[in-house]
CSV table of C-alpha atoms and ligand atoms in Angstrom, one decimal:
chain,number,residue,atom,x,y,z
S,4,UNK,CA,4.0,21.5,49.2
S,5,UNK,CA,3.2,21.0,53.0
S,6,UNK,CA,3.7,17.5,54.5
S,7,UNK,CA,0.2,15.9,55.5
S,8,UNK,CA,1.7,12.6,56.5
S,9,UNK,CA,0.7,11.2,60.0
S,10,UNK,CA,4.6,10.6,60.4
S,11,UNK,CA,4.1,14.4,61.2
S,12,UNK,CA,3.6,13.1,64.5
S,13,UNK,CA,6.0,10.2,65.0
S,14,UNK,CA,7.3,10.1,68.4
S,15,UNK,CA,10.4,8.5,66.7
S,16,UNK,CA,11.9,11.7,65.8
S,17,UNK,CA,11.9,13.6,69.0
S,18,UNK,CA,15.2,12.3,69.2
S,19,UNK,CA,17.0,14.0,65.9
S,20,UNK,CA,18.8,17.4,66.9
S,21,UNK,CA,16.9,20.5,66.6
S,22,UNK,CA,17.8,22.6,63.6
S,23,UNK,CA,16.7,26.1,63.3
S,24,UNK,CA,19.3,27.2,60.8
S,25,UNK,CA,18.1,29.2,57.4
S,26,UNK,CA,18.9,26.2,55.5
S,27,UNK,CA,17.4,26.8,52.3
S,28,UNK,CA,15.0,29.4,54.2
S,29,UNK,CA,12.4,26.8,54.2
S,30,UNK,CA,11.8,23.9,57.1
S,31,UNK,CA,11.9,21.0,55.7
S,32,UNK,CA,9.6,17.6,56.7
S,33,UNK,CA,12.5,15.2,58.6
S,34,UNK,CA,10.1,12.5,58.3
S,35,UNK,CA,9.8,12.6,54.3
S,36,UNK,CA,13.7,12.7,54.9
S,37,UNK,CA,13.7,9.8,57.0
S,38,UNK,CA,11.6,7.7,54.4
S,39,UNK,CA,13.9,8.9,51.4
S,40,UNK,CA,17.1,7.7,53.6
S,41,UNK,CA,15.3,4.5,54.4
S,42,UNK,CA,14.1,4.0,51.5
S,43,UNK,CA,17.8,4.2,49.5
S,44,UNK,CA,19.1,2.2,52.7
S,45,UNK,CA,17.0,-0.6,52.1
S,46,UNK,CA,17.8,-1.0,48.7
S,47,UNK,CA,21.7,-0.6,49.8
S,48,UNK,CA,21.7,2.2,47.0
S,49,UNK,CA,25.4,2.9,46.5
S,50,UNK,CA,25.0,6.4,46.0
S,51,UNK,CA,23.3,8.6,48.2
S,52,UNK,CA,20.9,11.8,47.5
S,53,UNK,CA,18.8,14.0,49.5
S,54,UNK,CA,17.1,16.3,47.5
S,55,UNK,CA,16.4,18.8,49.8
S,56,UNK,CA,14.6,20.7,47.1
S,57,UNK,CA,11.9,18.4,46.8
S,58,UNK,CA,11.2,17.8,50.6
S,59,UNK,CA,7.9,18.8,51.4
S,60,UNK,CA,7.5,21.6,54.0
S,61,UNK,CA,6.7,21.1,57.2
S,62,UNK,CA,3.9,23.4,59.3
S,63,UNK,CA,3.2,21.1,62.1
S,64,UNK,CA,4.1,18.1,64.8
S,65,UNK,CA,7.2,16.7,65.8
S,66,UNK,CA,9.1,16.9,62.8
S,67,UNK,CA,9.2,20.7,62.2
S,68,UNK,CA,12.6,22.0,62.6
S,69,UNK,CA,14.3,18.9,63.1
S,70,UNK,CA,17.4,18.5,61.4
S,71,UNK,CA,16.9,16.9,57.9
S,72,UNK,CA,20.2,15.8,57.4
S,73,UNK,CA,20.1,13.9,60.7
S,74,UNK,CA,16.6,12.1,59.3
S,75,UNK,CA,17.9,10.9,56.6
S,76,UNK,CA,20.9,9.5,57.9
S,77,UNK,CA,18.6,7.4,60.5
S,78,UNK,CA,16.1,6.6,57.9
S,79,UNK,CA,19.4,5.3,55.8
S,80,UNK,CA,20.9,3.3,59.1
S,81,UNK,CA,17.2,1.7,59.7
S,82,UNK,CA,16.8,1.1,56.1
S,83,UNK,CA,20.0,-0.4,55.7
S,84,UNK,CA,19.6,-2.8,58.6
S,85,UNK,CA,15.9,-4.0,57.6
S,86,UNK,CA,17.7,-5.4,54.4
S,87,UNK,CA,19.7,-7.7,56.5
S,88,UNK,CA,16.4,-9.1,58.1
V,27,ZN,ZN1,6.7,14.3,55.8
């Protein structure tokens, strides 16, 4: 599964480190991580998961080889603090 989501492109995550580490062997999408973090974030989900598995791949824009862990750690921050709006 490739990633055909416009956040592809998101100039938001030009700012996550670079990661070019075998994780997995696969590059993951560290905007589908972003919306899983903020998406558990927002709902102040006491326990946290990134299933790293089931991130789609990711061929193209910004995101590609961008560290997922770093994503979804943002995505949880920004999620978390949206609740509190
Ligand atoms: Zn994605």
């Amino acid at each position: 599964m490739t990633c055909q989501q416009p956040h592809r492109y998101s100039p938001n995550f030009s700012s996550l480190p670079d990661d070019q580490s075998k994780f997995n062997g696969r590059h993951k999408c560290a905007g589908c991580s972003y919306d899983e973090g903020y998406r558990l974030g927002l709902a102040k989900s006491s326990t946290l998961n990134l299933d790293y598995a089931g991130l789609p791949d990711s061929q193209a824009g910004k995101v590609r080889h961008k560290s997922v862990q770093a994503a979804f750690a943002k995505g949880y921050m920004d999620g978390v603090l949206a609740s509190y709006e």
